[in-house]
Coordinates of C-alpha atoms and ligand atoms in Angstrom, one line a residue:
M1 CA 111.9 -96.7 160.6
K2 CA 112.9 -94.9 164.0
L3 CA 116.1 -96.1 165.3
N4 CA 117.7 -95.3 168.6
I5 CA 121.5 -96.1 168.3
A6 CA 123.9 -96.2 171.2
L7 CA 127.3 -94.5 169.9
L8 CA 130.2 -95.8 171.8
A9 CA 133.4 -94.2 170.1
G10 CA 135.9 -95.4 172.5
D11 CA 139.6 -94.8 172.2
G12 CA 142.4 -94.1 169.7
I13 CA 140.9 -93.9 166.1
G14 CA 137.5 -94.9 167.4
P15 CA 135.9 -91.4 167.5
E16 CA 137.3 -90.7 163.8
V17 CA 136.0 -93.8 162.4
I18 CA 132.7 -93.7 164.2
D19 CA 132.1 -90.2 162.8
Q20 CA 132.3 -91.6 159.2
A21 CA 129.9 -94.4 160.0
V22 CA 127.5 -91.8 161.4
K23 CA 127.7 -89.6 158.4
V24 CA 127.0 -92.6 156.1
S25 CA 124.0 -93.8 158.3
N26 CA 122.6 -90.3 158.3
A27 CA 122.8 -90.2 154.6
I28 CA 121.1 -93.6 154.4
A29 CA 118.5 -92.4 156.7
K30 CA 117.8 -89.1 154.7
K31 CA 117.7 -91.1 151.4
Y32 CA 115.3 -94.0 152.6
N33 CA 113.3 -91.8 155.2
H34 CA 114.4 -93.1 158.5
E35 CA 115.0 -91.3 161.7
I36 CA 118.2 -92.1 163.6
T37 CA 118.6 -90.9 167.1
W38 CA 122.3 -91.3 168.2
K39 CA 122.9 -91.7 171.9
P40 CA 126.7 -91.2 172.6
A41 CA 128.1 -92.8 175.8
L42 CA 131.6 -93.2 177.3
T43 CA 133.6 -96.3 177.2
G44 CA 137.3 -97.5 177.3
A45 CA 140.1 -95.4 178.5
A46 CA 138.1 -92.3 177.8
A47 CA 135.6 -93.6 180.4
I48 CA 138.4 -94.4 182.8
D49 CA 139.6 -90.9 182.6
A50 CA 136.1 -89.5 183.1
V51 CA 134.6 -91.6 185.7
G52 CA 137.2 -94.3 186.6
E53 CA 135.4 -97.2 184.9
P54 CA 135.7 -98.6 181.4
Y55 CA 132.0 -99.6 181.0
P56 CA 130.0 -97.3 183.4
D57 CA 126.5 -98.3 184.5
E58 CA 125.3 -95.2 182.6
T59 CA 126.8 -96.5 179.4
H60 CA 125.1 -99.9 180.0
A61 CA 121.8 -98.3 180.6
V62 CA 122.1 -96.4 177.2
C63 CA 123.0 -99.7 175.5
E64 CA 120.3 -101.7 176.9
A65 CA 117.7 -99.0 176.0
A66 CA 119.0 -98.8 172.4
D67 CA 117.9 -100.7 169.3
A68 CA 121.6 -101.4 168.6
V69 CA 125.1 -100.4 169.5
L70 CA 127.7 -99.0 167.3
F71 CA 131.0 -99.4 168.7
G72 CA 134.4 -97.8 167.6
A73 CA 137.5 -99.3 169.4
I74 CA 139.0 -99.7 172.9
G75 CA 142.5 -99.6 174.2
H76 CA 145.3 -97.3 175.2
P77 CA 149.1 -97.9 175.2
R78 CA 149.4 -96.4 178.6
F79 CA 147.7 -99.4 180.0
D80 CA 149.4 -102.0 177.9
N81 CA 152.8 -101.0 179.3
D82 CA 151.6 -101.2 182.8
P83 CA 150.9 -104.8 183.9
S84 CA 149.9 -103.7 187.5
A85 CA 147.2 -101.3 186.3
K86 CA 144.1 -102.1 188.3
V87 CA 141.6 -101.0 185.6
R88 CA 142.2 -101.5 181.9
P89 CA 140.1 -100.4 179.0
E90 CA 139.7 -104.0 177.7
Q91 CA 137.9 -105.0 180.8
G92 CA 135.1 -102.6 179.6
L93 CA 134.8 -104.6 176.5
L94 CA 134.6 -107.9 178.2
K95 CA 132.0 -106.5 180.7
M96 CA 130.0 -105.0 178.0
R97 CA 129.9 -108.3 176.2
Q98 CA 128.8 -110.1 179.3
K99 CA 126.3 -107.7 180.5
L100 CA 124.6 -107.4 177.0
G101 CA 124.9 -111.2 176.7
L102 CA 126.6 -110.9 173.3
F103 CA 127.6 -114.6 173.0
A104 CA 128.0 -114.7 169.2
N105 CA 130.5 -112.7 167.4
V106 CA 130.0 -112.7 163.6
R107 CA 133.2 -111.9 161.6
P108 CA 133.0 -112.2 157.9
T109 CA 136.0 -112.3 155.5
F110 CA 135.4 -111.4 151.9
T111 CA 137.5 -110.0 149.2
F112 CA 137.0 -106.8 147.1
P113 CA 137.7 -107.3 143.4
S114 CA 139.6 -104.1 143.2
L115 CA 141.8 -104.8 146.1
I116 CA 142.8 -108.4 145.2
E117 CA 146.5 -107.4 144.6
K118 CA 146.7 -105.8 148.1
S119 CA 146.3 -109.2 149.7
P120 CA 149.4 -110.7 151.2
L121 CA 148.3 -113.9 149.6
K122 CA 148.3 -114.7 145.9
R123 CA 145.2 -114.0 143.8
E124 CA 144.5 -117.7 143.0
R125 CA 144.4 -118.5 146.6
I126 CA 141.9 -115.9 147.7
E127 CA 139.6 -115.3 144.7
G128 CA 136.0 -116.1 145.8
T129 CA 136.8 -116.1 149.5
D130 CA 133.6 -115.4 151.5
L131 CA 133.6 -117.0 154.9
V132 CA 132.2 -116.2 158.3
I133 CA 133.8 -117.1 161.6
L134 CA 131.2 -117.3 164.4
R135 CA 133.3 -116.8 167.6
E136 CA 131.8 -117.6 171.0
L137 CA 132.3 -114.3 172.9
T138 CA 131.2 -114.7 176.5
G139 CA 132.8 -117.9 177.7
G140 CA 135.9 -119.9 177.6
I141 CA 139.3 -118.8 179.0
Y142 CA 138.3 -115.1 178.6
F143 CA 135.9 -115.6 181.6
G144 CA 137.3 -118.5 183.4
K145 CA 138.9 -118.7 186.8
R146 CA 142.3 -117.0 186.8
G147 CA 145.0 -116.3 189.5
R148 CA 148.3 -116.7 191.0
E149 CA 149.7 -119.1 193.3
D150 CA 153.1 -119.9 194.8
N151 CA 153.8 -116.3 195.8
G152 CA 153.0 -115.0 192.4
D153 CA 155.3 -117.3 190.7
T154 CA 152.5 -119.6 189.2
A155 CA 149.7 -118.3 187.2
Y156 CA 146.7 -119.9 185.7
D157 CA 143.7 -119.2 183.4
T158 CA 141.0 -121.8 183.1
C159 CA 138.8 -122.5 180.0
T160 CA 135.3 -123.8 180.8
Y161 CA 132.3 -124.4 178.6
T162 CA 128.9 -125.6 179.3
R163 CA 126.8 -127.7 176.8
E164 CA 124.2 -124.8 176.8
E165 CA 126.8 -122.2 175.8
V166 CA 128.1 -124.4 173.0
K167 CA 124.5 -125.2 171.8
R168 CA 123.5 -121.6 171.4
L169 CA 126.5 -120.6 169.5
A170 CA 126.4 -123.7 167.3
K171 CA 122.6 -123.1 166.6
K172 CA 123.6 -119.8 165.1
G173 CA 126.2 -121.5 163.1
F174 CA 123.8 -124.1 161.7
E175 CA 121.1 -121.3 160.9
L176 CA 123.8 -119.2 159.1
A177 CA 125.0 -122.2 157.3
M178 CA 121.5 -122.7 156.1
T179 CA 121.3 -119.3 154.5
R180 CA 124.6 -119.8 152.8
S181 CA 126.3 -122.9 151.2
K182 CA 125.2 -125.2 153.9
K183 CA 128.7 -126.1 155.0
L184 CA 129.8 -125.7 158.7
C185 CA 133.2 -126.3 160.1
C186 CA 133.7 -126.8 163.8
V187 CA 137.1 -125.7 164.9
D188 CA 138.4 -127.1 168.0
K189 CA 141.4 -128.9 169.7
A190 CA 139.6 -132.1 170.6
N191 CA 142.7 -134.2 170.4
V192 CA 143.9 -132.4 173.6
L193 CA 141.2 -130.4 175.3
E194 CA 138.3 -131.6 177.2
T195 CA 136.2 -128.4 176.5
S196 CA 136.9 -129.1 172.7
R197 CA 135.5 -132.6 173.1
L198 CA 132.4 -131.1 174.6
W199 CA 132.1 -128.8 171.6
R200 CA 132.5 -131.6 169.2
E201 CA 130.0 -133.9 171.0
T202 CA 127.5 -131.2 171.2
V203 CA 127.7 -130.2 167.6
Q204 CA 127.7 -133.8 166.5
A205 CA 124.4 -134.4 168.4
M206 CA 122.9 -131.2 166.7
E207 CA 123.7 -132.5 163.2
K208 CA 120.4 -134.5 162.8
D209 CA 118.4 -131.3 163.4
Y210 CA 120.0 -129.8 160.3
P211 CA 120.3 -132.7 157.8
E212 CA 121.0 -130.4 154.9
V213 CA 124.2 -129.0 156.6
T214 CA 127.3 -130.7 155.9
V215 CA 129.5 -130.5 159.1
T216 CA 133.3 -130.9 159.2
Y217 CA 135.6 -131.0 162.3
E218 CA 139.1 -129.5 162.1
F219 CA 141.8 -128.8 164.7
V220 CA 142.5 -125.3 165.1
D221 CA 146.3 -125.6 164.4
A222 CA 145.4 -127.2 161.0
V223 CA 142.7 -124.5 160.4
A224 CA 145.4 -121.8 161.0
M225 CA 147.4 -123.2 158.3
R226 CA 144.7 -123.9 155.8
L227 CA 143.1 -120.5 156.1
V228 CA 146.1 -119.0 154.6
Q229 CA 146.5 -121.8 152.0
W230 CA 142.9 -122.1 150.8
P231 CA 140.7 -119.6 152.6
N232 CA 138.1 -120.0 149.9
S233 CA 137.6 -123.5 150.8
Y234 CA 135.8 -122.4 153.9
D235 CA 132.3 -121.0 154.5
V236 CA 130.7 -120.9 158.1
M237 CA 133.1 -121.7 161.0
I238 CA 132.3 -122.0 164.6
T239 CA 134.7 -121.8 167.4
E240 CA 135.4 -120.9 171.0
N241 CA 136.5 -117.5 172.2
L242 CA 140.2 -117.6 172.1
F243 CA 140.7 -119.6 168.9
G244 CA 138.1 -117.3 167.4
D245 CA 140.1 -114.2 168.6
I246 CA 143.3 -115.5 166.9
L247 CA 141.6 -117.0 163.7
T248 CA 139.6 -113.7 163.0
D249 CA 142.6 -111.6 163.1
E250 CA 144.4 -114.0 160.7
A251 CA 141.3 -114.0 158.4
S252 CA 141.1 -110.2 158.5
V253 CA 144.1 -109.6 156.5
I254 CA 143.2 -111.8 153.7
S255 CA 141.1 -109.0 152.1
G256 CA 144.3 -106.8 152.0
S257 CA 143.8 -104.6 155.1
M258 CA 142.5 -105.2 158.7
G259 CA 140.8 -101.9 158.2
L260 CA 138.1 -103.3 156.0
M261 CA 136.4 -106.0 158.1
P262 CA 133.1 -105.4 160.0
S263 CA 131.7 -107.5 162.7
A264 CA 128.4 -108.0 164.7
S265 CA 127.9 -109.4 168.0
L266 CA 124.5 -111.0 168.7
G267 CA 122.9 -112.4 171.8
T268 CA 120.1 -112.1 174.2
K269 CA 119.7 -108.3 174.3
T270 CA 120.8 -105.3 172.1
K271 CA 123.1 -106.2 169.0
L272 CA 126.5 -104.6 168.7
Y273 CA 128.3 -103.6 165.7
E274 CA 132.1 -102.9 165.5
P275 CA 135.2 -103.0 163.3
I276 CA 137.3 -105.9 164.0
H277 CA 140.5 -103.8 164.2
G278 CA 141.8 -102.2 167.4
S279 CA 142.2 -98.5 168.6
Y280 CA 145.5 -98.0 166.5
P281 CA 146.8 -95.3 168.9
Q282 CA 149.7 -94.3 166.6
A283 CA 147.0 -93.0 164.2
A284 CA 144.8 -91.4 166.7
G285 CA 143.7 -87.8 165.9
K286 CA 145.5 -87.8 162.5
D287 CA 142.5 -88.4 160.3
I288 CA 144.4 -91.1 158.4
A289 CA 142.6 -94.3 159.6
N290 CA 140.6 -96.6 157.3
P291 CA 137.0 -96.0 158.2
L292 CA 135.5 -98.7 156.0
A293 CA 135.3 -101.5 158.6
T294 CA 133.2 -99.3 160.7
V295 CA 131.0 -98.1 157.8
L296 CA 130.6 -101.8 156.8
S297 CA 129.6 -102.6 160.4
A298 CA 126.9 -99.9 160.1
A299 CA 125.8 -101.9 156.9
M300 CA 125.6 -105.1 159.0
M301 CA 123.4 -103.3 161.4
F302 CA 121.0 -102.1 158.7
E303 CA 120.9 -105.6 157.4
D304 CA 119.9 -106.9 160.8
F305 CA 117.0 -104.5 160.9
N306 CA 116.0 -106.0 157.7
L307 CA 116.8 -103.0 155.8
K308 CA 118.6 -104.9 153.0
E309 CA 118.4 -102.2 150.3
E310 CA 120.0 -99.7 152.8
A311 CA 122.9 -102.2 153.8
Q312 CA 123.5 -102.8 150.1
A313 CA 123.6 -99.1 149.2
I314 CA 126.5 -98.8 151.8
R315 CA 128.3 -101.7 150.3
D316 CA 127.8 -100.4 146.8
A317 CA 129.2 -97.0 147.7
V318 CA 132.2 -98.7 149.5
N319 CA 132.9 -100.9 146.5
K320 CA 132.7 -97.7 144.2
S321 CA 135.0 -95.8 146.5
L322 CA 137.6 -98.6 146.5
A323 CA 137.2 -99.0 142.6
E324 CA 137.8 -95.3 142.2
G325 CA 140.8 -95.2 144.4
I326 CA 139.3 -93.2 147.2
V327 CA 141.3 -95.0 149.7
S328 CA 143.1 -94.3 153.1
E329 CA 146.8 -94.6 153.7
D330 CA 146.8 -98.3 154.4
L331 CA 145.6 -99.1 150.9
A332 CA 147.2 -96.0 148.9
E333 CA 150.7 -97.6 148.3
G334 CA 152.4 -94.5 147.1
G335 CA 149.2 -93.3 145.4
K336 CA 147.0 -90.5 146.7
A337 CA 145.9 -91.3 150.3
Y338 CA 142.5 -89.8 151.3
K339 CA 141.8 -88.7 154.9
T340 CA 139.4 -90.7 157.0
S341 CA 136.9 -87.7 157.0
E342 CA 137.3 -87.3 153.1
I343 CA 136.4 -91.0 152.6
G344 CA 133.3 -90.5 154.9
D345 CA 132.1 -87.3 153.0
W346 CA 132.7 -89.1 149.8
L347 CA 130.6 -92.1 150.7
A348 CA 127.8 -89.9 152.2
K349 CA 127.7 -87.9 149.0
N350 CA 127.5 -91.0 146.7
I351 CA 124.7 -92.4 148.8
Ligands
IPM1 C1 138.8 -108.4 169.8 C2 139.8 -107.8 170.6 C3 139.5 -108.1 172.2 C4 139.4 -109.6 172.4 C5 140.6 -107.4 173.2 C6 140.7 -106.0 173.0 C7 140.0 -107.8 174.6 O1 141.2 -108.4 170.4 O2 137.7 -107.8 169.9 O3 139.1 -109.4 169.0 O4 140.4 -110.2 172.7 O5 138.3 -110.1 172.3
MN2 MN1 141.2 -109.9 168.7

């Protein structure tokens, strides 16, 4: 297969972890006879520095023309500490999600047998955990009307959803549930929020189209609690943008390190694959970050191209590396910590 992949390394550890995903993908291409053309483009603080804009039009054109986008991370502390900054790297991410129509963010959480003891949770609570949070990504409070009143002393952000927005996300959730254990949990705050009541009503109306799927409805506060008590009781979960942002960070540490969890964003155009962690500026340029979340995001990309064997070959190599202790600092716990680039080399060699 000929693949044209937009490569958005972004900020912080983005370029380092992206490099490893490229190494691994190139090893896959060589082994299975594919041809990958990488199209690098600027995003985030790096793009602000170069052209004054975190998601330039040229970058959007590269993404639109590509078969998929592989994305590193975005964000720089220089903007976090300056509330008056007019342009911020994160705006680039939001603009990209919106312009590429990436309305569904797929964030899986699973455990690695060799890392069970690294989880902050007890073994019996997490064994067998294999869940997917489908987060709505282009609506809600992230994109609602916001502003200041009262000479700046009052601020507001508004959460808005249309039935259509809920429907298309929920449809992905039902479809995913059909390929898994046919359990779907709709996470909302319908006891308080009108948007949540619209979510619930919309999902309830869709139940008849998927008679095999068992749907449950839970409030987000209760889910936040149960997710750390019994994560293995969940399978597919659907939720709005902000709840999904929070719950997926919470879920990401269940496996032992946030540096392990991949994600895919799907929508109306080109799909995007990215690690769920951020730009980790403290580690930037040190070759110490965990590249596995990005490598596993590349595996999700191959899977979506229906290259299942290729995706599995990446996952097998990752599992083998973990079992053999070829791990980065975050997982080394006093043992030998491998460099980001060494892990990439090891994986490519083992593929
Ligand atoms: C994420 C990130 C982003 C978000 C930030 C960087 C804007 O936390 O992808 O989860 O809140 O969506
Ligand atoms: Mn987040």
